[in-house]
């Protein structure tokens, strides 16, 4: 299972402020910045994804205008695999006044021509994202990132390995406390440098995400017949940026674990079992 970002963008029926024309909106889906090929239509659009391969298992649209008697149990989200990730977005209007779904799926009914999106799995209440625009004036974009194998920069780990080897040689040969402490300080500086770089990445992508959200709003406010391709580019970049910021955050958490293990070495004065623990912590990131 790889690192992945899912993004679902919803836009209900609206009238453009720029040309006073009406548009039926859209339902768009992305995986790691790549648009999922799908013919969206009026109503609730649902895509089922296999999280192990990120391939589409099923896709369907539910038009509540045509099928007034549709039951919540008819939705693909109930009949899919237990591990499936579902991407959901409303286009035009769901008109789901009588539709009630689990609270983590829809906290309350989707109103007439409201934008709504959801990403997640009904069996994993801690892994979902939802957005509901109740003003009949705007989009609703959800993003969910799942990190499975992020780790600090491999170049940094090689530097840490090299420095650690020097320290171990000192401990087992001369046990010179002065030289050992110098080595530990240099090792600590390497780890702090990596943490700072990840912080810079996080700040960069935070700023980028804010810019992209501003672009999304600006395109919507000035929507015309040629606006959809522009929006698609924004969502593509937004999906990639959300993945990168989550990777950087995960890397920071890993670096904190390395730093904690290093502090134990400092206070353990060369205790072999503590050093072994530090090596084991490093090993989890290879």
PDB file of C-alpha atoms in Angstrom:
ATOM      1  CA  UNK A   1       0.000   0.000   0.000  1.00  0.00           C
ATOM      2  CA  UNK A   2       1.566   3.275  -1.110  1.00  0.00           C
ATOM      3  CA  UNK A   3       1.253   6.834   0.140  1.00  0.00           C
ATOM      4  CA  UNK A   4      -1.837   8.367  -1.406  1.00  0.00           C
ATOM      5  CA  UNK A   5      -4.015  11.454  -1.502  1.00  0.00           C
ATOM      6  CA  UNK A   6      -7.674  11.275  -2.459  1.00  0.00           C
ATOM      7  CA  UNK A   7      -9.561  14.431  -3.401  1.00  0.00           C
ATOM      8  CA  UNK A   8     -13.255  14.902  -4.152  1.00  0.00           C
ATOM      9  CA  UNK A   9     -14.629  18.231  -5.427  1.00  0.00           C
ATOM     10  CA  UNK A  10     -18.333  19.045  -5.513  1.00  0.00           C
ATOM     11  CA  UNK A  11     -20.246  21.956  -7.016  1.00  0.00           C
ATOM     12  CA  UNK A  12     -24.010  22.229  -7.008  1.00  0.00           C
ATOM     13  CA  UNK A  13     -26.204  24.056  -9.516  1.00  0.00           C
ATOM     14  CA  UNK A  14     -25.355  27.769  -9.492  1.00  0.00           C
ATOM     15  CA  UNK A  15     -25.622  31.062 -11.343  1.00  0.00           C
ATOM     16  CA  UNK A  16     -22.325  32.671 -12.316  1.00  0.00           C
ATOM     17  CA  UNK A  17     -21.689  36.150 -10.992  1.00  0.00           C
ATOM     18  CA  UNK A  18     -19.573  36.882 -14.064  1.00  0.00           C
ATOM     19  CA  UNK A  19     -22.089  36.259 -16.874  1.00  0.00           C
ATOM     20  CA  UNK A  20     -25.366  35.534 -15.055  1.00  0.00           C
ATOM     21  CA  UNK A  21     -25.546  32.114 -16.743  1.00  0.00           C
ATOM     22  CA  UNK A  22     -26.597  28.977 -14.881  1.00  0.00           C
ATOM     23  CA  UNK A  23     -24.326  25.920 -14.601  1.00  0.00           C
ATOM     24  CA  UNK A  24     -25.047  22.410 -13.376  1.00  0.00           C
ATOM     25  CA  UNK A  25     -21.800  22.198 -11.389  1.00  0.00           C
ATOM     26  CA  UNK A  26     -19.471  19.210 -11.280  1.00  0.00           C
ATOM     27  CA  UNK A  27     -18.241  16.169  -9.352  1.00  0.00           C
ATOM     28  CA  UNK A  28     -14.496  15.600  -9.760  1.00  0.00           C
ATOM     29  CA  UNK A  29     -12.216  12.968  -8.222  1.00  0.00           C
ATOM     30  CA  UNK A  30      -8.405  12.766  -7.969  1.00  0.00           C
ATOM     31  CA  UNK A  31      -5.840  10.237  -6.765  1.00  0.00           C
ATOM     32  CA  UNK A  32      -2.346  11.666  -6.232  1.00  0.00           C
ATOM     33  CA  UNK A  33      -3.113  14.551  -8.563  1.00  0.00           C
ATOM     34  CA  UNK A  34      -4.472  12.368 -11.368  1.00  0.00           C
ATOM     35  CA  UNK A  35      -8.109  12.872 -12.317  1.00  0.00           C
ATOM     36  CA  UNK A  36     -10.230   9.729 -12.111  1.00  0.00           C
ATOM     37  CA  UNK A  37     -12.005   9.148 -15.407  1.00  0.00           C
ATOM     38  CA  UNK A  38     -15.706   9.367 -14.596  1.00  0.00           C
ATOM     39  CA  UNK A  39     -18.807  10.765 -16.295  1.00  0.00           C
ATOM     40  CA  UNK A  40     -20.402  12.759 -13.514  1.00  0.00           C
ATOM     41  CA  UNK A  41     -24.121  13.436 -13.583  1.00  0.00           C
ATOM     42  CA  UNK A  42     -26.812  15.103 -11.510  1.00  0.00           C
ATOM     43  CA  UNK A  43     -27.089  13.788  -7.976  1.00  0.00           C
ATOM     44  CA  UNK A  44     -24.782  11.822  -5.697  1.00  0.00           C
ATOM     45  CA  UNK A  45     -21.688  10.527  -7.525  1.00  0.00           C
ATOM     46  CA  UNK A  46     -19.901   7.629  -5.802  1.00  0.00           C
ATOM     47  CA  UNK A  47     -16.577   5.972  -6.676  1.00  0.00           C
ATOM     48  CA  UNK A  48     -15.253   2.908  -4.851  1.00  0.00           C
ATOM     49  CA  UNK A  49     -11.445   2.545  -4.687  1.00  0.00           C
ATOM     50  CA  UNK A  50      -9.276  -0.422  -3.745  1.00  0.00           C
ATOM     51  CA  UNK A  51      -6.757   1.198  -1.326  1.00  0.00           C
ATOM     52  CA  UNK A  52      -4.133  -1.477  -2.085  1.00  0.00           C
ATOM     53  CA  UNK A  53      -3.978  -0.703  -5.809  1.00  0.00           C
ATOM     54  CA  UNK A  54      -5.838   2.661  -5.983  1.00  0.00           C
ATOM     55  CA  UNK A  55      -7.863   1.252  -8.856  1.00  0.00           C
ATOM     56  CA  UNK A  56     -11.551   1.998  -9.317  1.00  0.00           C
ATOM     57  CA  UNK A  57     -13.696  -0.972  -8.273  1.00  0.00           C
ATOM     58  CA  UNK A  58     -17.044   0.599  -9.097  1.00  0.00           C
ATOM     59  CA  UNK A  59     -18.581   3.960  -9.969  1.00  0.00           C
ATOM     60  CA  UNK A  60     -22.174   5.095 -10.005  1.00  0.00           C
ATOM     61  CA  UNK A  61     -24.365   8.199  -9.930  1.00  0.00           C
ATOM     62  CA  UNK A  62     -27.647   8.430  -8.035  1.00  0.00           C
ATOM     63  CA  UNK A  63     -30.164  10.902  -9.427  1.00  0.00           C
ATOM     64  CA  UNK A  64     -32.740  11.615  -6.749  1.00  0.00           C
ATOM     65  CA  UNK A  65     -34.914  13.512  -9.189  1.00  0.00           C
ATOM     66  CA  UNK A  66     -35.440  10.412 -11.307  1.00  0.00           C
ATOM     67  CA  UNK A  67     -35.535   7.902  -8.460  1.00  0.00           C
ATOM     68  CA  UNK A  68     -37.517   9.377  -5.623  1.00  0.00           C
ATOM     69  CA  UNK A  69     -37.818   6.036  -3.844  1.00  0.00           C
ATOM     70  CA  UNK A  70     -34.081   5.274  -3.676  1.00  0.00           C
ATOM     71  CA  UNK A  71     -33.150   3.791  -0.311  1.00  0.00           C
ATOM     72  CA  UNK A  72     -29.825   4.532   1.424  1.00  0.00           C
ATOM     73  CA  UNK A  73     -29.179   0.778   1.328  1.00  0.00           C
ATOM     74  CA  UNK A  74     -29.150   0.967  -2.483  1.00  0.00           C
ATOM     75  CA  UNK A  75     -25.975   3.039  -2.416  1.00  0.00           C
ATOM     76  CA  UNK A  76     -22.756   1.301  -3.470  1.00  0.00           C
ATOM     77  CA  UNK A  77     -21.123   2.491  -0.261  1.00  0.00           C
ATOM     78  CA  UNK A  78     -23.052  -0.213   1.619  1.00  0.00           C
ATOM     79  CA  UNK A  79     -22.348  -3.098  -0.739  1.00  0.00           C
ATOM     80  CA  UNK A  80     -18.625  -2.503  -1.312  1.00  0.00           C
ATOM     81  CA  UNK A  81     -15.660  -4.225   0.311  1.00  0.00           C
ATOM     82  CA  UNK A  82     -14.972  -3.508   3.980  1.00  0.00           C
ATOM     83  CA  UNK A  83     -11.590  -1.984   3.140  1.00  0.00           C
ATOM     84  CA  UNK A  84     -12.749   0.141   0.193  1.00  0.00           C
ATOM     85  CA  UNK A  85     -12.264   3.911   0.110  1.00  0.00           C
ATOM     86  CA  UNK A  86     -15.310   5.804  -1.180  1.00  0.00           C
ATOM     87  CA  UNK A  87     -15.125   9.165  -2.925  1.00  0.00           C
ATOM     88  CA  UNK A  88     -18.450  10.982  -3.010  1.00  0.00           C
ATOM     89  CA  UNK A  89     -19.446  14.299  -4.586  1.00  0.00           C
ATOM     90  CA  UNK A  90     -22.725  16.003  -5.463  1.00  0.00           C
ATOM     91  CA  UNK A  91     -23.242  17.576  -8.870  1.00  0.00           C
ATOM     92  CA  UNK A  92     -26.175  19.913  -9.555  1.00  0.00           C
ATOM     93  CA  UNK A  93     -28.329  18.748  -6.627  1.00  0.00           C
ATOM     94  CA  UNK A  94     -28.760  15.544  -4.659  1.00  0.00           C
ATOM     95  CA  UNK A  95     -32.299  16.520  -3.592  1.00  0.00           C
ATOM     96  CA  UNK A  96     -31.809  14.002  -0.790  1.00  0.00           C
ATOM     97  CA  UNK A  97     -34.295  15.465   1.660  1.00  0.00           C
ATOM     98  CA  UNK A  98     -35.416  11.996   2.737  1.00  0.00           C
ATOM     99  CA  UNK A  99     -32.010  10.361   2.646  1.00  0.00           C
ATOM    100  CA  UNK A 100     -30.282   9.764   5.979  1.00  0.00           C
ATOM    101  CA  UNK A 101     -26.882   8.101   6.094  1.00  0.00           C
ATOM    102  CA  UNK A 102     -24.448   7.298   8.951  1.00  0.00           C
ATOM    103  CA  UNK A 103     -23.201  10.375  10.803  1.00  0.00           C
ATOM    104  CA  UNK A 104     -19.648  10.093   9.516  1.00  0.00           C
ATOM    105  CA  UNK A 105     -20.989   9.982   5.947  1.00  0.00           C
ATOM    106  CA  UNK A 106     -23.542  12.788   6.087  1.00  0.00           C
ATOM    107  CA  UNK A 107     -24.053  14.533   9.424  1.00  0.00           C
ATOM    108  CA  UNK A 108     -27.340  15.906   8.196  1.00  0.00           C
ATOM    109  CA  UNK A 109     -29.316  15.892   4.952  1.00  0.00           C
ATOM    110  CA  UNK A 110     -27.888  17.528   1.862  1.00  0.00           C
ATOM    111  CA  UNK A 111     -30.172  20.411   0.936  1.00  0.00           C
ATOM    112  CA  UNK A 112     -31.417  21.464  -2.473  1.00  0.00           C
ATOM    113  CA  UNK A 113     -28.499  22.361  -4.806  1.00  0.00           C
ATOM    114  CA  UNK A 114     -25.951  22.258  -1.989  1.00  0.00           C
ATOM    115  CA  UNK A 115     -22.364  21.190  -2.644  1.00  0.00           C
ATOM    116  CA  UNK A 116     -21.184  18.152  -0.675  1.00  0.00           C
ATOM    117  CA  UNK A 117     -18.171  15.808  -0.756  1.00  0.00           C
ATOM    118  CA  UNK A 118     -16.975  12.869   1.312  1.00  0.00           C
ATOM    119  CA  UNK A 119     -13.947  10.550   1.310  1.00  0.00           C
ATOM    120  CA  UNK A 120     -13.514   7.564   3.584  1.00  0.00           C
ATOM    121  CA  UNK A 121     -14.577   4.154   4.778  1.00  0.00           C
ATOM    122  CA  UNK A 122     -17.617   3.566   6.967  1.00  0.00           C
ATOM    123  CA  UNK A 123     -15.632   1.034   9.016  1.00  0.00           C
ATOM    124  CA  UNK A 124     -12.822   3.472   9.850  1.00  0.00           C
ATOM    125  CA  UNK A 125     -14.291   6.407  11.724  1.00  0.00           C
ATOM    126  CA  UNK A 126     -10.832   7.981  12.202  1.00  0.00           C
ATOM    127  CA  UNK A 127     -10.042   8.040   8.474  1.00  0.00           C
ATOM    128  CA  UNK A 128     -12.472  10.237   6.613  1.00  0.00           C
ATOM    129  CA  UNK A 129     -12.883  13.751   5.278  1.00  0.00           C
ATOM    130  CA  UNK A 130     -16.090  15.605   4.508  1.00  0.00           C
ATOM    131  CA  UNK A 131     -17.136  19.073   3.380  1.00  0.00           C
ATOM    132  CA  UNK A 132     -20.647  20.528   3.109  1.00  0.00           C
ATOM    133  CA  UNK A 133     -21.427  23.945   1.651  1.00  0.00           C
ATOM    134  CA  UNK A 134     -24.918  24.864   2.806  1.00  0.00           C
ATOM    135  CA  UNK A 135     -25.040  28.331   1.234  1.00  0.00           C
ATOM    136  CA  UNK A 136     -25.976  27.233  -2.302  1.00  0.00           C
ATOM    137  CA  UNK A 137     -23.054  29.418  -3.329  1.00  0.00           C
ATOM    138  CA  UNK A 138     -19.680  27.733  -3.552  1.00  0.00           C
ATOM    139  CA  UNK A 139     -17.804  24.464  -3.801  1.00  0.00           C
ATOM    140  CA  UNK A 140     -17.165  21.676  -1.284  1.00  0.00           C
ATOM    141  CA  UNK A 141     -13.771  19.969  -1.549  1.00  0.00           C
ATOM    142  CA  UNK A 142     -12.581  17.066   0.636  1.00  0.00           C
ATOM    143  CA  UNK A 143      -9.062  15.662   0.828  1.00  0.00           C
ATOM    144  CA  UNK A 144      -7.790  12.540   2.613  1.00  0.00           C
ATOM    145  CA  UNK A 145      -4.131  11.485   2.712  1.00  0.00           C
ATOM    146  CA  UNK A 146      -3.007   8.037   3.897  1.00  0.00           C
ATOM    147  CA  UNK A 147       0.696   7.631   4.697  1.00  0.00           C
ATOM    148  CA  UNK A 148       2.101   4.108   4.821  1.00  0.00           C
ATOM    149  CA  UNK A 149       5.820   4.312   4.124  1.00  0.00           C
ATOM    150  CA  UNK A 150       7.125   7.853   4.625  1.00  0.00           C
ATOM    151  CA  UNK A 151      10.573   8.214   6.136  1.00  0.00           C
ATOM    152  CA  UNK A 152      13.319  10.803   6.582  1.00  0.00           C
ATOM    153  CA  UNK A 153      15.615  11.554   3.675  1.00  0.00           C
ATOM    154  CA  UNK A 154      17.778   8.515   2.852  1.00  0.00           C
ATOM    155  CA  UNK A 155      20.803  10.745   2.379  1.00  0.00           C
ATOM    156  CA  UNK A 156      20.389  11.959   5.961  1.00  0.00           C
ATOM    157  CA  UNK A 157      20.100   8.392   7.247  1.00  0.00           C
ATOM    158  CA  UNK A 158      23.360   7.491   5.528  1.00  0.00           C
ATOM    159  CA  UNK A 159      25.070  10.456   7.206  1.00  0.00           C
ATOM    160  CA  UNK A 160      23.630   9.403  10.576  1.00  0.00           C
ATOM    161  CA  UNK A 161      24.842   5.830   9.996  1.00  0.00           C
ATOM    162  CA  UNK A 162      28.335   7.054   9.193  1.00  0.00           C
ATOM    163  CA  UNK A 163      28.481   9.300  12.261  1.00  0.00           C
ATOM    164  CA  UNK A 164      27.029   6.575  14.486  1.00  0.00           C
ATOM    165  CA  UNK A 165      29.675   4.104  13.278  1.00  0.00           C
ATOM    166  CA  UNK A 166      32.393   6.571  14.321  1.00  0.00           C
ATOM    167  CA  UNK A 167      30.805   6.987  17.752  1.00  0.00           C
ATOM    168  CA  UNK A 168      30.503   3.211  18.248  1.00  0.00           C
ATOM    169  CA  UNK A 169      34.148   2.781  17.318  1.00  0.00           C
ATOM    170  CA  UNK A 170      35.118   5.327  19.956  1.00  0.00           C
ATOM    171  CA  UNK A 171      32.930   3.662  22.591  1.00  0.00           C
ATOM    172  CA  UNK A 172      34.292   0.171  22.014  1.00  0.00           C
ATOM    173  CA  UNK A 173      37.946   1.151  21.456  1.00  0.00           C
ATOM    174  CA  UNK A 174      38.999   4.231  23.448  1.00  0.00           C
ATOM    175  CA  UNK A 175      35.757   5.187  25.258  1.00  0.00           C
ATOM    176  CA  UNK A 176      36.963   8.817  25.097  1.00  0.00           C
ATOM    177  CA  UNK A 177      34.036  10.767  26.589  1.00  0.00           C
ATOM    178  CA  UNK A 178      35.131  14.055  25.038  1.00  0.00           C
ATOM    179  CA  UNK A 179      35.275  12.716  21.489  1.00  0.00           C
ATOM    180  CA  UNK A 180      32.066  10.728  22.014  1.00  0.00           C
ATOM    181  CA  UNK A 181      30.195  13.869  23.110  1.00  0.00           C
ATOM    182  CA  UNK A 182      31.488  15.775  20.079  1.00  0.00           C
ATOM    183  CA  UNK A 183      30.224  12.971  17.853  1.00  0.00           C
ATOM    184  CA  UNK A 184      26.830  12.978  19.574  1.00  0.00           C
ATOM    185  CA  UNK A 185      26.556  16.750  19.102  1.00  0.00           C
ATOM    186  CA  UNK A 186      27.316  16.437  15.384  1.00  0.00           C
ATOM    187  CA  UNK A 187      24.749  13.662  15.156  1.00  0.00           C
ATOM    188  CA  UNK A 188      22.189  15.866  16.918  1.00  0.00           C
ATOM    189  CA  UNK A 189      22.944  18.727  14.499  1.00  0.00           C
ATOM    190  CA  UNK A 190      22.269  16.428  11.528  1.00  0.00           C
ATOM    191  CA  UNK A 191      18.893  15.441  12.929  1.00  0.00           C
ATOM    192  CA  UNK A 192      17.933  19.052  13.719  1.00  0.00           C
ATOM    193  CA  UNK A 193      18.900  20.085  10.184  1.00  0.00           C
ATOM    194  CA  UNK A 194      16.564  17.449   8.748  1.00  0.00           C
ATOM    195  CA  UNK A 195      13.723  18.541  11.046  1.00  0.00           C
ATOM    196  CA  UNK A 196      14.171  22.152   9.902  1.00  0.00           C
ATOM    197  CA  UNK A 197      14.021  21.117   6.232  1.00  0.00           C
ATOM    198  CA  UNK A 198      10.743  19.278   6.790  1.00  0.00           C
ATOM    199  CA  UNK A 199       9.361  22.364   8.591  1.00  0.00           C
ATOM    200  CA  UNK A 200      10.272  24.498   5.587  1.00  0.00           C
ATOM    201  CA  UNK A 201       8.454  22.032   3.314  1.00  0.00           C
ATOM    202  CA  UNK A 202       5.348  22.165   5.503  1.00  0.00           C
ATOM    203  CA  UNK A 203       5.308  25.981   5.487  1.00  0.00           C
ATOM    204  CA  UNK A 204       5.804  26.025   1.694  1.00  0.00           C
ATOM    205  CA  UNK A 205       2.913  23.663   1.018  1.00  0.00           C
ATOM    206  CA  UNK A 206       0.647  25.415   3.540  1.00  0.00           C
ATOM    207  CA  UNK A 207       1.143  28.624   1.598  1.00  0.00           C
ATOM    208  CA  UNK A 208       0.613  26.819  -1.710  1.00  0.00           C
ATOM    209  CA  UNK A 209      -2.625  25.191  -0.499  1.00  0.00           C
ATOM    210  CA  UNK A 210      -3.967  28.569   0.626  1.00  0.00           C
ATOM    211  CA  UNK A 211      -3.101  30.043  -2.783  1.00  0.00           C
ATOM    212  CA  UNK A 212      -4.832  27.180  -4.603  1.00  0.00           C
ATOM    213  CA  UNK A 213      -7.965  27.535  -2.484  1.00  0.00           C
ATOM    214  CA  UNK A 214      -7.968  31.225  -3.347  1.00  0.00           C
ATOM    215  CA  UNK A 215      -7.679  30.355  -7.043  1.00  0.00           C
ATOM    216  CA  UNK A 216     -10.568  27.889  -6.726  1.00  0.00           C
ATOM    217  CA  UNK A 217     -12.801  30.578  -5.209  1.00  0.00           C
ATOM    218  CA  UNK A 218     -11.737  33.173  -7.776  1.00  0.00           C
ATOM    219  CA  UNK A 219     -12.495  30.831 -10.711  1.00  0.00           C
ATOM    220  CA  UNK A 220     -15.866  29.941  -9.206  1.00  0.00           C
ATOM    221  CA  UNK A 221     -16.762  33.610  -8.616  1.00  0.00           C
ATOM    222  CA  UNK A 222     -15.883  34.424 -12.233  1.00  0.00           C
ATOM    223  CA  UNK A 223     -17.078  31.170 -13.777  1.00  0.00           C
ATOM    224  CA  UNK A 224     -17.619  31.009 -17.542  1.00  0.00           C
ATOM    225  CA  UNK A 225     -17.841  28.371 -20.271  1.00  0.00           C
ATOM    226  CA  UNK A 226     -14.045  27.871 -20.230  1.00  0.00           C
ATOM    227  CA  UNK A 227     -13.500  27.663 -16.476  1.00  0.00           C
ATOM    228  CA  UNK A 228     -13.703  23.911 -15.845  1.00  0.00           C
ATOM    229  CA  UNK A 229     -10.226  23.047 -17.275  1.00  0.00           C
ATOM    230  CA  UNK A 230      -8.729  25.764 -15.032  1.00  0.00           C
ATOM    231  CA  UNK A 231     -10.448  24.287 -11.989  1.00  0.00           C
ATOM    232  CA  UNK A 232      -9.212  20.822 -12.873  1.00  0.00           C
ATOM    233  CA  UNK A 233      -5.633  22.083 -12.846  1.00  0.00           C
ATOM    234  CA  UNK A 234      -6.202  23.660  -9.430  1.00  0.00           C
ATOM    235  CA  UNK A 235      -7.562  20.395  -8.002  1.00  0.00           C
ATOM    236  CA  UNK A 236      -4.663  18.432  -9.518  1.00  0.00           C
ATOM    237  CA  UNK A 237      -2.152  20.714  -7.773  1.00  0.00           C
ATOM    238  CA  UNK A 238      -4.200  20.723  -4.557  1.00  0.00           C
ATOM    239  CA  UNK A 239      -4.154  16.915  -4.401  1.00  0.00           C
ATOM    240  CA  UNK A 240      -0.371  16.830  -4.897  1.00  0.00           C
ATOM    241  CA  UNK A 241       0.195  19.582  -2.317  1.00  0.00           C
ATOM    242  CA  UNK A 242      -1.927  17.778   0.287  1.00  0.00           C
ATOM    243  CA  UNK A 243       0.112  14.619  -0.241  1.00  0.00           C
ATOM    244  CA  UNK A 244       3.427  16.471   0.118  1.00  0.00           C
ATOM    245  CA  UNK A 245       2.455  18.337   3.291  1.00  0.00           C
ATOM    246  CA  UNK A 246       1.313  15.113   4.948  1.00  0.00           C
ATOM    247  CA  UNK A 247       4.517  13.336   3.929  1.00  0.00           C
ATOM    248  CA  UNK A 248       6.597  16.147   5.448  1.00  0.00           C
ATOM    249  CA  UNK A 249       4.564  16.036   8.657  1.00  0.00           C
ATOM    250  CA  UNK A 250       4.977  12.271   8.894  1.00  0.00           C
ATOM    251  CA  UNK A 251       8.720  12.602   8.303  1.00  0.00           C
ATOM    252  CA  UNK A 252       8.923  15.123  11.148  1.00  0.00           C
ATOM    253  CA  UNK A 253       7.280  12.640  13.506  1.00  0.00           C
ATOM    254  CA  UNK A 254       9.841  10.006  12.491  1.00  0.00           C
ATOM    255  CA  UNK A 255      12.689  12.450  13.096  1.00  0.00           C
ATOM    256  CA  UNK A 256      11.304  13.176  16.585  1.00  0.00           C
ATOM    257  CA  UNK A 257      11.520   9.428  17.329  1.00  0.00           C
ATOM    258  CA  UNK A 258      15.155   9.385  16.171  1.00  0.00           C
ATOM    259  CA  UNK A 259      15.928  12.439  18.319  1.00  0.00           C
ATOM    260  CA  UNK A 260      14.293  10.848  21.364  1.00  0.00           C
ATOM    261  CA  UNK A 261      16.387   7.707  20.906  1.00  0.00           C
ATOM    262  CA  UNK A 262      19.527   9.851  20.520  1.00  0.00           C
ATOM    263  CA  UNK A 263      18.784  11.644  23.802  1.00  0.00           C
ATOM    264  CA  UNK A 264      18.746   8.264  25.520  1.00  0.00           C
ATOM    265  CA  UNK A 265      22.263   7.626  24.207  1.00  0.00           C
ATOM    266  CA  UNK A 266      23.423  10.985  25.603  1.00  0.00           C
ATOM    267  CA  UNK A 267      22.078  10.241  29.068  1.00  0.00           C
ATOM    268  CA  UNK A 268      23.096   6.581  28.957  1.00  0.00           C
ATOM    269  CA  UNK A 269      26.799   7.403  28.625  1.00  0.00           C
ATOM    270  CA  UNK A 270      27.491   4.801  25.969  1.00  0.00           C
ATOM    271  CA  UNK A 271      25.252   2.038  27.319  1.00  0.00           C
ATOM    272  CA  UNK A 272      25.261  -0.653  24.619  1.00  0.00           C
ATOM    273  CA  UNK A 273      21.583  -1.612  24.999  1.00  0.00           C
ATOM    274  CA  UNK A 274      20.528   2.030  24.529  1.00  0.00           C
ATOM    275  CA  UNK A 275      22.682   2.344  21.414  1.00  0.00           C
ATOM    276  CA  UNK A 276      21.157  -0.869  20.100  1.00  0.00           C
ATOM    277  CA  UNK A 277      17.695   0.670  20.600  1.00  0.00           C
ATOM    278  CA  UNK A 278      18.792   3.742  18.614  1.00  0.00           C
ATOM    279  CA  UNK A 279      19.988   1.518  15.756  1.00  0.00           C
ATOM    280  CA  UNK A 280      16.653  -0.328  15.812  1.00  0.00           C
ATOM    281  CA  UNK A 281      14.760   2.970  15.594  1.00  0.00           C
ATOM    282  CA  UNK A 282      16.830   3.971  12.574  1.00  0.00           C
ATOM    283  CA  UNK A 283      16.153   0.594  11.006  1.00  0.00           C
ATOM    284  CA  UNK A 284      12.402   1.213  10.931  1.00  0.00           C
ATOM    285  CA  UNK A 285      12.928   3.984   8.356  1.00  0.00           C
ATOM    286  CA  UNK A 286      14.812   1.900   5.798  1.00  0.00           C
TER     287      UNK A 286
END
